[in-house]
Coordinates of C-alpha atoms in Angstrom, one line a residue:
M1 CA 285.2 215.9 98.3
D2 CA 286.6 213.7 95.5
K3 CA 288.6 210.9 97.1
G4 CA 289.4 209.1 93.9
V5 CA 288.1 206.0 92.2
I6 CA 287.2 202.6 93.6
L7 CA 286.5 199.9 91.0
L8 CA 283.9 197.2 91.9
S9 CA 283.7 193.9 90.0
A10 CA 280.8 191.5 90.3
G11 CA 279.3 188.6 88.4
G12 CA 276.1 189.5 86.5
T13 CA 273.5 188.0 88.8
G14 CA 271.5 189.7 91.5
G15 CA 273.3 187.7 94.2
H16 CA 276.6 189.3 93.3
L17 CA 275.4 192.7 92.1
F18 CA 273.0 193.6 95.0
P19 CA 275.7 193.8 97.7
A20 CA 278.0 195.6 95.2
E21 CA 275.2 198.1 94.6
A22 CA 274.8 198.7 98.4
L23 CA 278.5 199.4 98.8
A24 CA 278.5 201.7 95.8
H25 CA 275.8 203.9 97.4
E26 CA 277.8 204.1 100.6
L27 CA 281.1 204.9 98.9
K28 CA 279.5 207.6 96.7
A29 CA 278.0 209.2 99.8
R30 CA 281.5 209.4 101.2
G31 CA 282.9 211.1 98.1
W32 CA 284.3 208.3 96.0
A33 CA 283.8 207.8 92.3
V34 CA 282.6 204.3 91.7
H35 CA 283.0 202.2 88.6
L36 CA 281.7 198.7 87.9
A37 CA 283.3 195.9 85.9
T38 CA 280.9 193.1 85.0
D39 CA 279.5 191.0 82.2
E40 CA 276.5 191.4 79.8
R41 CA 274.1 189.6 82.2
A42 CA 274.1 192.6 84.5
E43 CA 272.0 194.8 82.2
R44 CA 268.7 193.8 83.9
Y45 CA 270.0 194.7 87.4
A46 CA 272.4 197.6 86.5
S47 CA 269.7 200.2 85.8
H48 CA 269.7 201.2 89.6
F49 CA 273.5 200.8 90.0
P50 CA 275.0 204.1 91.1
A51 CA 278.2 203.8 89.0
D52 CA 280.0 206.5 87.3
G53 CA 280.8 204.0 84.6
I54 CA 279.9 200.4 83.8
H55 CA 282.5 198.4 81.9
P56 CA 281.9 195.0 80.3
V57 CA 284.8 192.7 80.8
A58 CA 285.1 189.3 79.0
S59 CA 284.9 186.3 81.3
A60 CA 284.2 182.6 81.1
T61 CA 283.8 179.6 83.5
F62 CA 285.7 176.4 83.6
G63 CA 282.6 174.2 84.0
S64 CA 283.3 171.8 81.2
R65 CA 286.0 169.2 80.9
N66 CA 286.1 169.4 77.1
P67 CA 289.6 170.5 76.1
L68 CA 288.3 172.8 73.4
V69 CA 285.9 174.5 75.7
L70 CA 288.6 174.9 78.4
A71 CA 290.9 176.4 75.8
S72 CA 288.2 178.8 74.7
A73 CA 287.5 179.8 78.3
G74 CA 291.2 180.4 78.9
L75 CA 291.4 182.7 75.8
T76 CA 288.3 184.6 76.9
L77 CA 289.7 185.1 80.4
W78 CA 293.0 186.3 78.9
K79 CA 291.0 188.8 76.8
G80 CA 289.2 189.9 79.9
F81 CA 292.6 190.3 81.7
R82 CA 293.8 192.6 78.9
Q83 CA 290.6 194.6 79.0
A84 CA 290.8 194.9 82.8
S85 CA 294.5 196.0 82.6
A86 CA 293.6 198.8 80.2
L87 CA 290.7 199.8 82.4
L88 CA 293.0 200.0 85.5
Q89 CA 295.5 202.0 83.5
R90 CA 292.8 204.5 82.6
L91 CA 290.8 204.7 85.9
K92 CA 293.8 204.4 88.3
P93 CA 291.6 203.2 91.1
K94 CA 292.7 203.4 94.8
A95 CA 291.3 199.9 95.4
V96 CA 289.6 197.1 93.5
I97 CA 286.8 195.1 95.1
G98 CA 285.3 191.9 93.9
F99 CA 282.0 190.3 94.8
G100 CA 282.3 186.8 93.3
G101 CA 281.5 185.2 90.0
Y102 CA 283.9 184.6 87.2
P103 CA 283.7 188.1 85.8
T104 CA 285.7 189.2 88.9
L105 CA 288.7 187.1 88.0
P106 CA 290.2 189.4 85.2
P107 CA 289.9 192.7 87.1
L108 CA 291.1 191.3 90.5
Y109 CA 293.9 189.3 89.0
A110 CA 295.0 192.4 87.0
A111 CA 294.9 194.5 90.1
T112 CA 297.0 192.1 92.2
R113 CA 299.5 192.0 89.4
R114 CA 299.8 195.8 89.6
G115 CA 300.1 195.7 93.4
L116 CA 296.9 197.6 93.9
P117 CA 294.9 197.2 97.2
T118 CA 292.3 194.5 96.7
L119 CA 289.4 193.1 98.6
I120 CA 286.9 190.3 97.9
H121 CA 283.6 190.0 99.5
E122 CA 282.2 186.5 100.0
Q123 CA 278.4 186.5 100.7
N124 CA 278.0 182.9 101.5
A125 CA 279.0 180.6 104.4
V126 CA 281.1 178.7 101.9
M127 CA 283.6 180.5 99.7
G128 CA 282.8 180.3 95.9
R129 CA 285.3 179.1 93.3
A130 CA 286.2 182.5 91.9
N131 CA 286.8 183.9 95.3
R132 CA 288.8 180.8 96.3
A133 CA 291.0 181.4 93.3
L134 CA 291.7 185.0 94.4
A135 CA 291.9 184.5 98.2
E136 CA 295.7 184.1 98.5
R137 CA 296.4 187.1 96.3
V138 CA 294.1 189.8 97.7
T139 CA 294.7 192.2 100.6
A140 CA 291.6 191.4 102.6
I141 CA 288.5 189.2 102.5
A142 CA 285.2 190.4 103.8
G143 CA 282.7 187.8 104.9
G144 CA 278.9 187.8 105.0
F145 CA 278.6 184.5 106.7
L146 CA 282.2 183.5 106.7
Q147 CA 284.1 183.3 109.9
Q148 CA 287.8 184.0 110.5
A149 CA 289.8 180.8 109.9
E150 CA 293.3 179.5 110.0
G151 CA 295.8 179.7 107.1
A152 CA 297.1 182.7 105.2
A153 CA 293.7 183.4 103.5
G154 CA 291.7 182.8 106.7
K155 CA 293.7 185.4 108.6
K156 CA 292.6 188.0 106.0
I157 CA 288.9 187.5 106.8
V158 CA 286.9 190.4 108.4
V159 CA 283.3 189.6 109.2
T160 CA 281.2 192.5 107.9
G161 CA 277.9 190.8 107.0
N162 CA 276.3 191.3 103.6
P163 CA 275.5 194.8 102.5
V164 CA 271.9 195.3 101.5
R165 CA 270.5 197.9 99.1
P166 CA 269.1 201.2 100.3
A167 CA 265.6 200.0 99.4
V168 CA 266.1 197.2 101.9
I169 CA 267.3 199.6 104.6
A170 CA 264.2 201.8 103.9
A171 CA 261.9 198.7 104.2
L172 CA 263.2 197.6 107.6
A173 CA 261.2 200.5 109.2
A174 CA 258.0 198.7 108.3
P175 CA 256.8 196.6 111.3
Y176 CA 255.8 193.0 110.8
T177 CA 252.0 192.5 110.5
P178 CA 251.0 189.1 111.8
P179 CA 248.2 187.3 110.0
A180 CA 244.7 187.7 111.3
A181 CA 241.8 185.4 110.8
D182 CA 239.7 186.3 107.8
Q183 CA 242.2 188.9 106.7
P184 CA 244.4 188.8 103.6
F185 CA 247.6 186.7 103.9
H186 CA 250.6 188.0 101.9
L187 CA 252.8 185.1 100.6
L188 CA 256.0 186.0 98.7
V189 CA 257.6 183.2 96.7
F190 CA 260.9 183.6 94.8
G191 CA 263.8 181.6 93.6
G192 CA 266.5 183.9 92.3
S193 CA 268.4 183.3 89.1
Q194 CA 268.6 179.6 89.9
G195 CA 265.9 177.3 91.2
A196 CA 262.7 179.3 90.5
Q197 CA 261.4 176.3 88.4
F198 CA 260.7 174.2 91.5
F199 CA 258.5 176.8 93.0
S200 CA 256.6 177.2 89.7
E201 CA 255.9 173.5 89.7
A202 CA 255.2 173.0 93.4
V203 CA 253.5 176.1 94.9
P204 CA 250.4 176.4 92.7
P205 CA 249.3 172.8 93.3
A206 CA 250.0 173.2 97.0
I207 CA 247.8 176.3 97.1
A208 CA 245.1 174.5 95.1
A209 CA 245.0 171.9 97.8
L210 CA 244.1 174.5 100.5
P211 CA 240.6 174.9 101.8
E212 CA 238.6 177.5 99.8
A213 CA 238.4 179.9 102.7
K214 CA 242.2 180.0 102.9
K215 CA 242.6 180.4 99.1
R216 CA 240.3 183.4 99.3
R217 CA 242.6 185.0 101.8
L218 CA 245.8 184.6 99.9
L219 CA 247.6 187.4 98.0
V220 CA 250.6 185.7 96.2
T221 CA 253.6 187.4 94.8
Q222 CA 255.7 184.9 92.9
Q223 CA 258.8 185.1 90.8
A224 CA 258.7 182.7 87.9
R225 CA 261.0 182.1 84.9
A226 CA 259.8 183.9 81.7
K227 CA 258.9 180.6 80.1
D228 CA 256.8 179.6 83.2
E229 CA 255.2 182.9 83.8
T230 CA 252.0 182.4 81.6
S231 CA 251.3 178.9 82.9
V232 CA 251.8 179.9 86.6
R233 CA 249.5 182.9 86.2
A234 CA 246.9 180.7 84.6
C235 CA 247.0 178.2 87.5
Y236 CA 246.2 180.9 90.0
E237 CA 243.5 182.5 87.8
Q238 CA 241.9 179.1 87.5
M239 CA 241.7 178.6 91.2
G240 CA 240.6 182.2 91.9
V241 CA 243.7 183.2 93.9
K242 CA 244.9 186.7 93.6
A243 CA 248.5 186.6 92.4
E244 CA 251.2 188.7 90.8
I245 CA 253.6 186.7 88.7
S246 CA 256.8 188.1 87.0
P247 CA 260.3 186.9 86.2
F248 CA 261.7 189.9 88.1
F249 CA 260.4 192.5 90.6
S250 CA 262.3 195.7 90.8
D251 CA 260.6 196.6 94.1
M252 CA 261.4 193.3 95.8
A253 CA 262.4 195.0 99.1
E254 CA 258.9 196.6 99.4
R255 CA 257.2 193.3 98.5
M256 CA 259.3 191.5 101.2
A257 CA 258.3 194.1 103.7
A258 CA 254.6 193.5 102.9
A259 CA 254.9 189.7 103.2
Q260 CA 253.6 187.8 106.1
L261 CA 255.6 184.7 105.0
V262 CA 258.5 184.3 102.6
L263 CA 259.0 181.1 100.7
S264 CA 262.4 181.2 98.9
R265 CA 265.8 179.8 98.1
S266 CA 268.6 180.8 100.5
G267 CA 271.2 182.6 98.5
A268 CA 273.3 184.9 100.7
S269 CA 271.6 188.1 99.6
T270 CA 268.2 186.7 100.0
V271 CA 268.9 185.5 103.6
S272 CA 270.6 188.8 104.5
E273 CA 267.7 190.8 103.2
I274 CA 265.1 188.6 105.0
A275 CA 267.0 189.1 108.2
V276 CA 267.4 192.9 107.9
I277 CA 263.8 193.5 107.1
G278 CA 262.7 190.8 109.6
R279 CA 260.3 188.4 108.0
P280 CA 259.5 184.8 108.8
A281 CA 260.8 182.5 106.1
F282 CA 260.6 178.9 104.9
L283 CA 263.9 178.4 103.1
V284 CA 264.4 175.7 100.5
P285 CA 268.2 175.6 99.6
Y286 CA 268.9 175.0 96.0
P287 CA 270.0 171.4 96.0
H288 CA 272.4 171.7 93.1
A289 CA 274.3 174.7 94.5
L290 CA 278.1 174.2 94.5
D291 CA 279.5 173.4 97.9
H292 CA 276.0 173.4 99.3
D293 CA 276.4 177.1 100.2
Q294 CA 272.7 177.8 100.3
A295 CA 272.2 175.1 102.9
A296 CA 274.8 176.7 105.1
N297 CA 273.3 180.2 104.6
A298 CA 269.8 178.9 105.5
A299 CA 271.2 177.1 108.6
A300 CA 272.6 180.4 109.9
L301 CA 269.2 182.1 109.9
A302 CA 267.4 179.0 111.2
A303 CA 269.8 178.8 114.1
A304 CA 268.8 182.3 115.1
G305 CA 265.1 181.2 115.0
G306 CA 264.2 183.4 112.0
A307 CA 263.6 180.6 109.5
E308 CA 262.7 177.0 108.9
V309 CA 264.8 175.0 106.4
H310 CA 263.0 172.5 104.2
R311 CA 264.9 170.3 101.8
Q312 CA 263.5 170.3 98.3
E313 CA 263.2 166.5 98.1
T314 CA 260.9 166.5 101.2
L315 CA 258.5 169.1 99.9
S316 CA 255.7 167.1 98.3
V317 CA 252.5 169.0 97.4
P318 CA 250.6 167.8 100.4
W319 CA 253.5 168.6 102.8
L320 CA 253.9 172.1 101.3
A321 CA 250.2 172.7 101.5
G322 CA 250.2 171.7 105.1
L323 CA 253.1 174.1 105.9
I324 CA 251.4 177.1 104.3
S325 CA 248.0 176.2 105.9
A326 CA 249.5 175.9 109.4
A327 CA 251.4 179.2 109.0
M328 CA 248.2 181.1 108.1
E329 CA 246.8 180.0 111.5
E330 CA 249.9 180.8 113.7
P331 CA 250.4 184.5 114.0
K332 CA 252.4 184.2 117.3
R333 CA 254.9 181.8 115.7
L334 CA 255.3 183.9 112.6
S335 CA 255.8 187.1 114.7
A336 CA 258.4 185.3 116.9
M337 CA 260.2 184.2 113.7
A338 CA 260.1 187.8 112.3
A339 CA 261.6 189.2 115.5
A340 CA 264.3 186.5 115.5
A341 CA 265.2 187.2 111.9
K342 CA 265.5 190.9 112.5
S343 CA 267.8 190.3 115.5
A344 CA 270.1 188.4 113.2
G345 CA 270.2 191.2 110.5
R346 CA 273.2 193.4 109.9
P347 CA 271.8 196.7 108.5
N348 CA 275.2 198.4 109.0
A349 CA 277.1 195.9 106.8
A350 CA 277.5 198.4 103.9
Q351 CA 279.0 201.0 106.3
L352 CA 281.4 198.4 107.8
L353 CA 282.4 197.1 104.3
A354 CA 283.0 200.7 103.2
D355 CA 285.2 201.3 106.3
L356 CA 287.2 198.2 105.3
A357 CA 287.4 199.4 101.6
E358 CA 288.7 202.8 102.7
A359 CA 291.2 201.2 105.1
I360 CA 292.8 199.0 102.4
A361 CA 292.8 201.9 99.9
A362 CA 294.9 203.7 102.5
G363 CA 297.4 200.9 102.6
R364 CA 296.2 199.1 105.8
T365 CA 295.7 195.4 106.2
A366 CA 292.8 193.2 107.5
A367 CA 294.7 192.6 110.7
D368 CA 295.0 196.4 111.2
F369 CA 291.3 196.8 110.6
R370 CA 290.3 194.1 113.0
K371 CA 292.4 195.7 115.8
D372 CA 290.5 198.9 115.2
M373 CA 287.2 197.0 115.5
T374 CA 288.2 195.5 118.9
P375 CA 286.6 197.5 121.8

């Protein structure tokens, strides 16, 4: 049954697009046509996005204080607003849903100007700048790690968790395999679109410092920037450690399920996927993240017992080598962390977010929806 169109909008990074992709799958299964408005950065991620149409919309950030740069950003956003308005006129969506990032500003602002039902989803424990700019205008706010707060915007918050992709849902069926002595140890290392450089510089020397017997056990999968890929691969080849290195893994969910330890940043999507699949993690929040949102995300999983949080400035090569070495010898601790992580996961987040999307498309409010959620 064709229910109509819902327009999704997301910044062109994996952290914004992956939860949008998960919602798109759920909405299409319920009979909705789904379109995506984003920017040119999305091309590397959008090949698996189940959209009926992908529409580039001009956008820009206000990261500079230079008056000329600010003026240029304003003109670009105005162009994006005009493009988004034309798109809304053509698609006539029943609702418009944003997932953060500056590319969401033109479509969501245009939708609120037209009085369309609107929803923003905030993945992090701290709301990002684009979502903060929209919070007062939209119909409802879905929170991954946000909690309901005071104020006009705070009363719109519905805690849904962060949707994860179907590949992640499929991977949660794989049980955790604790490390065994003299058996391969699968280590997954990744840093997202920001912050992978630190792992490229820190992890190979730390592994080089391990005893030879442990190096022989390691099977490393590591995400590295394109310009670091060759040098990181050469480091592992020189020390005789089996490693797969790439700037991007399209099968990350399967690789996470195969891991016995995850070493990563703590973006909201990363933390949510680690929790749903249920894997022990050493989380290193990106220290330059705005509002320290990664630290807050990591703290949420650590509080559940599913992760350890390590500040980047504390991770010297000897210290990191010691952490990895100890983990390889502690199957009971890693198993307990895996179970704790899984208990904190929200595998039904996409369904709950789709329920909220359909509710606002039908003209209902966040308060109405929360009443329905109350037993």
